[in-house]
Amino acid sequence: MDNELTPRSDEFGLAKADQSKAPITNHESASFGKQLLGFWVTFRTMFKKVNTVQYPEVKEPTAPRFHGRHQLNRHPDGLEKCIGCELCAWACPADAIYVEGADNKEEERFSPGERYGKVYQINYLRCIFCGLCIEACPTRALTMTNEYELADDSRGKLIFEKDDLLGPLRAGMVPPPHPMYPNTDDSNYYKGEVTTSHPSQGIAKND
């Protein structure tokens, strides 16, 4: 009995296939012009003028939809848009976001509705800037800025807390906690019907 192993190709009858039907590549048919065409991208880049930017003294503008550092946004009266739903943390493929929600109180309100983000952290040692967290946010509380300078001298400084991520208070905003705009509910905020703060909410920022 023959103990030799049968080649795998014979099991499927591939060894007996008609080789005459197999495509034949003639390497000699490729002209010199076609070879040059294949190097077109290389040659085009080779002779392009080199543009040296004197960074960091000179900074080139980023693309309009550049994925940079995150920002937690505010409503026009200063209340936070984050409702502590944690959908951004669930959507993050790198497990870089940690959110801890808490209940709003009438005497201590940070956002419209029932809840707000009490703890919000983004670990930029893990973040891959994919933007999936932005798509998951139901209130547009989280967006990405054009800021890309995130280098630091310790790992701990690359874990951004809520205060690091919150957008600045602009003119007309009242720093929370404070009540909602009079005679409104959370739906008025989400529809964009609240455009400024009210004197009953506190002292607004002037500039």
PDB file of C-alpha atoms in Angstrom, residues 33-168:
ATOM      1  CA  GLY A  33       5.212  54.121 -21.178  1.00  0.00           C
ATOM      2  CA  LYS A  34       2.946  51.946 -19.058  1.00  0.00           C
ATOM      3  CA  GLN A  35       5.714  51.528 -16.523  1.00  0.00           C
ATOM      4  CA  LEU A  36       6.116  55.285 -16.306  1.00  0.00           C
ATOM      5  CA  LEU A  37       2.374  55.628 -15.836  1.00  0.00           C
ATOM      6  CA  GLY A  38       2.600  53.358 -12.825  1.00  0.00           C
ATOM      7  CA  PHE A  39       5.143  55.714 -11.266  1.00  0.00           C
ATOM      8  CA  TRP A  40       3.089  58.832 -12.038  1.00  0.00           C
ATOM      9  CA  VAL A  41       2.151  59.510  -8.407  1.00  0.00           C
ATOM     10  CA  THR A  42       5.762  59.038  -7.325  1.00  0.00           C
ATOM     11  CA  PHE A  43       7.145  61.424  -9.943  1.00  0.00           C
ATOM     12  CA  ARG A  44       4.425  64.005  -9.310  1.00  0.00           C
ATOM     13  CA  THR A  45       5.316  64.111  -5.615  1.00  0.00           C
ATOM     14  CA  MET A  46       9.062  64.026  -6.261  1.00  0.00           C
ATOM     15  CA  PHE A  47       9.137  67.325  -8.144  1.00  0.00           C
ATOM     16  CA  LYS A  48       6.549  69.142  -6.029  1.00  0.00           C
ATOM     17  CA  LYS A  49       7.784  72.209  -4.164  1.00  0.00           C
ATOM     18  CA  VAL A  50       8.400  71.458  -0.489  1.00  0.00           C
ATOM     19  CA  ASN A  51       6.330  73.601   1.876  1.00  0.00           C
ATOM     20  CA  THR A  52       7.933  73.884   5.310  1.00  0.00           C
ATOM     21  CA  VAL A  53       5.706  75.301   8.060  1.00  0.00           C
ATOM     22  CA  GLN A  54       7.533  76.965  10.958  1.00  0.00           C
ATOM     23  CA  TYR A  55       5.513  75.146  13.611  1.00  0.00           C
ATOM     24  CA  PRO A  56       4.697  76.027  16.388  1.00  0.00           C
ATOM     25  CA  GLU A  57       5.269  79.710  15.577  1.00  0.00           C
ATOM     26  CA  VAL A  58       3.123  79.322  12.454  1.00  0.00           C
ATOM     27  CA  LYS A  59       0.090  77.024  12.544  1.00  0.00           C
ATOM     28  CA  GLU A  60      -1.777  75.886   9.463  1.00  0.00           C
ATOM     29  CA  PRO A  61      -5.598  75.897   9.743  1.00  0.00           C
ATOM     30  CA  THR A  62      -7.193  72.482  10.101  1.00  0.00           C
ATOM     31  CA  ALA A  63      -9.941  71.049   7.915  1.00  0.00           C
ATOM     32  CA  PRO A  64     -13.488  72.210   8.748  1.00  0.00           C
ATOM     33  CA  ARG A  65     -14.499  68.734   9.979  1.00  0.00           C
ATOM     34  CA  PHE A  66     -11.220  67.964  11.742  1.00  0.00           C
ATOM     35  CA  HIS A  67     -11.543  65.602  14.717  1.00  0.00           C
ATOM     36  CA  GLY A  68      -9.759  67.336  17.574  1.00  0.00           C
ATOM     37  CA  ARG A  69     -10.252  67.671  21.314  1.00  0.00           C
ATOM     38  CA  HIS A  70     -13.814  67.217  22.600  1.00  0.00           C
ATOM     39  CA  GLN A  71     -15.974  69.940  24.107  1.00  0.00           C
ATOM     40  CA  LEU A  72     -19.039  69.754  26.344  1.00  0.00           C
ATOM     41  CA  ASN A  73     -21.447  72.418  25.120  1.00  0.00           C
ATOM     42  CA  ARG A  74     -23.863  74.690  26.968  1.00  0.00           C
ATOM     43  CA  HIS A  75     -27.301  76.074  26.268  1.00  0.00           C
ATOM     44  CA  PRO A  76     -27.539  79.835  25.589  1.00  0.00           C
ATOM     45  CA  ASP A  77     -28.502  80.514  29.213  1.00  0.00           C
ATOM     46  CA  GLY A  78     -25.482  78.609  30.569  1.00  0.00           C
ATOM     47  CA  LEU A  79     -27.074  75.272  31.504  1.00  0.00           C
ATOM     48  CA  GLU A  80     -25.173  72.202  30.336  1.00  0.00           C
ATOM     49  CA  LYS A  81     -26.446  70.164  27.387  1.00  0.00           C
ATOM     50  CA  CYS A  82     -25.162  66.863  28.791  1.00  0.00           C
ATOM     51  CA  ILE A  83     -27.949  64.824  30.418  1.00  0.00           C
ATOM     52  CA  GLY A  84     -25.717  62.032  31.744  1.00  0.00           C
ATOM     53  CA  CYS A  85     -27.269  59.329  29.526  1.00  0.00           C
ATOM     54  CA  GLU A  86     -23.863  57.620  28.987  1.00  0.00           C
ATOM     55  CA  LEU A  87     -24.609  56.832  25.327  1.00  0.00           C
ATOM     56  CA  CYS A  88     -21.251  58.318  24.329  1.00  0.00           C
ATOM     57  CA  ALA A  89     -19.463  55.946  26.701  1.00  0.00           C
ATOM     58  CA  TRP A  90     -21.364  52.959  25.285  1.00  0.00           C
ATOM     59  CA  ALA A  91     -20.523  54.000  21.710  1.00  0.00           C
ATOM     60  CA  CYS A  92     -16.792  54.448  22.360  1.00  0.00           C
ATOM     61  CA  PRO A  93     -14.869  51.490  20.827  1.00  0.00           C
ATOM     62  CA  ALA A  94     -11.763  52.303  22.861  1.00  0.00           C
ATOM     63  CA  ASP A  95     -13.497  52.555  26.257  1.00  0.00           C
ATOM     64  CA  ALA A  96     -12.045  56.043  26.654  1.00  0.00           C
ATOM     65  CA  ILE A  97     -15.112  57.795  28.113  1.00  0.00           C
ATOM     66  CA  TYR A  98     -16.476  57.524  31.630  1.00  0.00           C
ATOM     67  CA  VAL A  99     -19.759  59.218  32.582  1.00  0.00           C
ATOM     68  CA  GLU A 100     -21.569  59.243  35.904  1.00  0.00           C
ATOM     69  CA  GLY A 101     -25.026  60.817  35.835  1.00  0.00           C
ATOM     70  CA  ALA A 102     -26.906  62.410  38.724  1.00  0.00           C
ATOM     71  CA  ASP A 103     -30.371  63.849  39.342  1.00  0.00           C
ATOM     72  CA  ASN A 104     -31.015  67.562  39.056  1.00  0.00           C
ATOM     73  CA  LYS A 105     -32.621  69.356  41.976  1.00  0.00           C
ATOM     74  CA  GLU A 106     -34.736  72.483  41.713  1.00  0.00           C
ATOM     75  CA  GLU A 107     -32.381  74.306  44.065  1.00  0.00           C
ATOM     76  CA  GLU A 108     -29.316  72.926  42.254  1.00  0.00           C
ATOM     77  CA  ARG A 109     -29.883  72.468  38.524  1.00  0.00           C
ATOM     78  CA  PHE A 110     -27.074  71.961  35.999  1.00  0.00           C
ATOM     79  CA  SER A 111     -29.060  70.979  32.886  1.00  0.00           C
ATOM     80  CA  PRO A 112     -32.656  70.970  31.630  1.00  0.00           C
ATOM     81  CA  GLY A 113     -34.637  67.847  32.446  1.00  0.00           C
ATOM     82  CA  GLU A 114     -34.092  65.260  35.129  1.00  0.00           C
ATOM     83  CA  ARG A 115     -30.380  64.369  34.974  1.00  0.00           C
ATOM     84  CA  TYR A 116     -26.969  65.827  34.215  1.00  0.00           C
ATOM     85  CA  GLY A 117     -23.421  64.542  33.848  1.00  0.00           C
ATOM     86  CA  LYS A 118     -21.925  64.783  37.329  1.00  0.00           C
ATOM     87  CA  VAL A 119     -18.657  63.086  36.347  1.00  0.00           C
ATOM     88  CA  TYR A 120     -17.328  63.205  32.801  1.00  0.00           C
ATOM     89  CA  GLN A 121     -13.885  61.932  31.813  1.00  0.00           C
ATOM     90  CA  ILE A 122     -12.151  61.320  28.495  1.00  0.00           C
ATOM     91  CA  ASN A 123      -8.912  59.365  28.523  1.00  0.00           C
ATOM     92  CA  TYR A 124      -6.866  60.697  25.601  1.00  0.00           C
ATOM     93  CA  LEU A 125      -4.374  57.880  26.055  1.00  0.00           C
ATOM     94  CA  ARG A 126      -7.113  55.618  24.647  1.00  0.00           C
ATOM     95  CA  CYS A 127      -9.179  57.928  22.449  1.00  0.00           C
ATOM     96  CA  ILE A 128      -8.847  57.242  18.698  1.00  0.00           C
ATOM     97  CA  PHE A 129     -10.794  60.381  17.628  1.00  0.00           C
ATOM     98  CA  CYS A 130     -13.277  58.354  15.588  1.00  0.00           C
ATOM     99  CA  GLY A 131     -16.232  60.606  16.421  1.00  0.00           C
ATOM    100  CA  LEU A 132     -18.687  57.808  17.248  1.00  0.00           C
ATOM    101  CA  CYS A 133     -19.402  59.460  20.591  1.00  0.00           C
ATOM    102  CA  ILE A 134     -20.523  62.613  18.747  1.00  0.00           C
ATOM    103  CA  GLU A 135     -22.989  60.644  16.637  1.00  0.00           C
ATOM    104  CA  ALA A 136     -24.405  58.888  19.706  1.00  0.00           C
ATOM    105  CA  CYS A 137     -25.119  62.070  21.698  1.00  0.00           C
ATOM    106  CA  PRO A 138     -28.880  62.836  21.571  1.00  0.00           C
ATOM    107  CA  THR A 139     -28.574  66.484  22.700  1.00  0.00           C
ATOM    108  CA  ARG A 140     -25.483  67.628  20.762  1.00  0.00           C
ATOM    109  CA  ALA A 141     -23.778  68.081  24.108  1.00  0.00           C
ATOM    110  CA  LEU A 142     -20.501  66.648  22.847  1.00  0.00           C
ATOM    111  CA  THR A 143     -18.670  67.981  19.801  1.00  0.00           C
ATOM    112  CA  MET A 144     -15.090  67.922  18.535  1.00  0.00           C
ATOM    113  CA  THR A 145     -13.027  71.078  18.200  1.00  0.00           C
ATOM    114  CA  ASN A 146     -10.060  71.883  15.950  1.00  0.00           C
ATOM    115  CA  GLU A 147      -7.638  71.780  18.873  1.00  0.00           C
ATOM    116  CA  TYR A 148      -4.972  69.114  18.330  1.00  0.00           C
ATOM    117  CA  GLU A 149      -2.172  70.017  20.756  1.00  0.00           C
ATOM    118  CA  LEU A 150      -2.656  67.424  23.492  1.00  0.00           C
ATOM    119  CA  ALA A 151       0.921  66.450  24.342  1.00  0.00           C
ATOM    120  CA  ASP A 152       1.894  66.684  28.014  1.00  0.00           C
ATOM    121  CA  ASP A 153       4.563  65.551  30.436  1.00  0.00           C
ATOM    122  CA  SER A 154       2.511  62.980  32.382  1.00  0.00           C
ATOM    123  CA  ARG A 155      -0.122  60.359  31.672  1.00  0.00           C
ATOM    124  CA  GLY A 156      -2.472  61.720  34.321  1.00  0.00           C
ATOM    125  CA  LYS A 157      -2.785  65.068  32.565  1.00  0.00           C
ATOM    126  CA  LEU A 158      -4.185  63.335  29.473  1.00  0.00           C
ATOM    127  CA  ILE A 159      -7.281  62.235  31.384  1.00  0.00           C
ATOM    128  CA  PHE A 160      -9.551  65.246  30.938  1.00  0.00           C
ATOM    129  CA  GLU A 161     -12.188  65.951  33.568  1.00  0.00           C
ATOM    130  CA  LYS A 162     -15.524  67.703  33.103  1.00  0.00           C
ATOM    131  CA  ASP A 163     -14.094  71.139  33.931  1.00  0.00           C
ATOM    132  CA  ASP A 164     -11.424  70.650  31.259  1.00  0.00           C
ATOM    133  CA  LEU A 165     -14.016  69.749  28.605  1.00  0.00           C
ATOM    134  CA  LEU A 166     -16.788  72.277  29.338  1.00  0.00           C
ATOM    135  CA  GLY A 167     -17.116  75.090  26.821  1.00  0.00           C
ATOM    136  CA  PRO A 168     -16.469  78.625  28.048  1.00  0.00           C
TER     137      PRO A 168
END
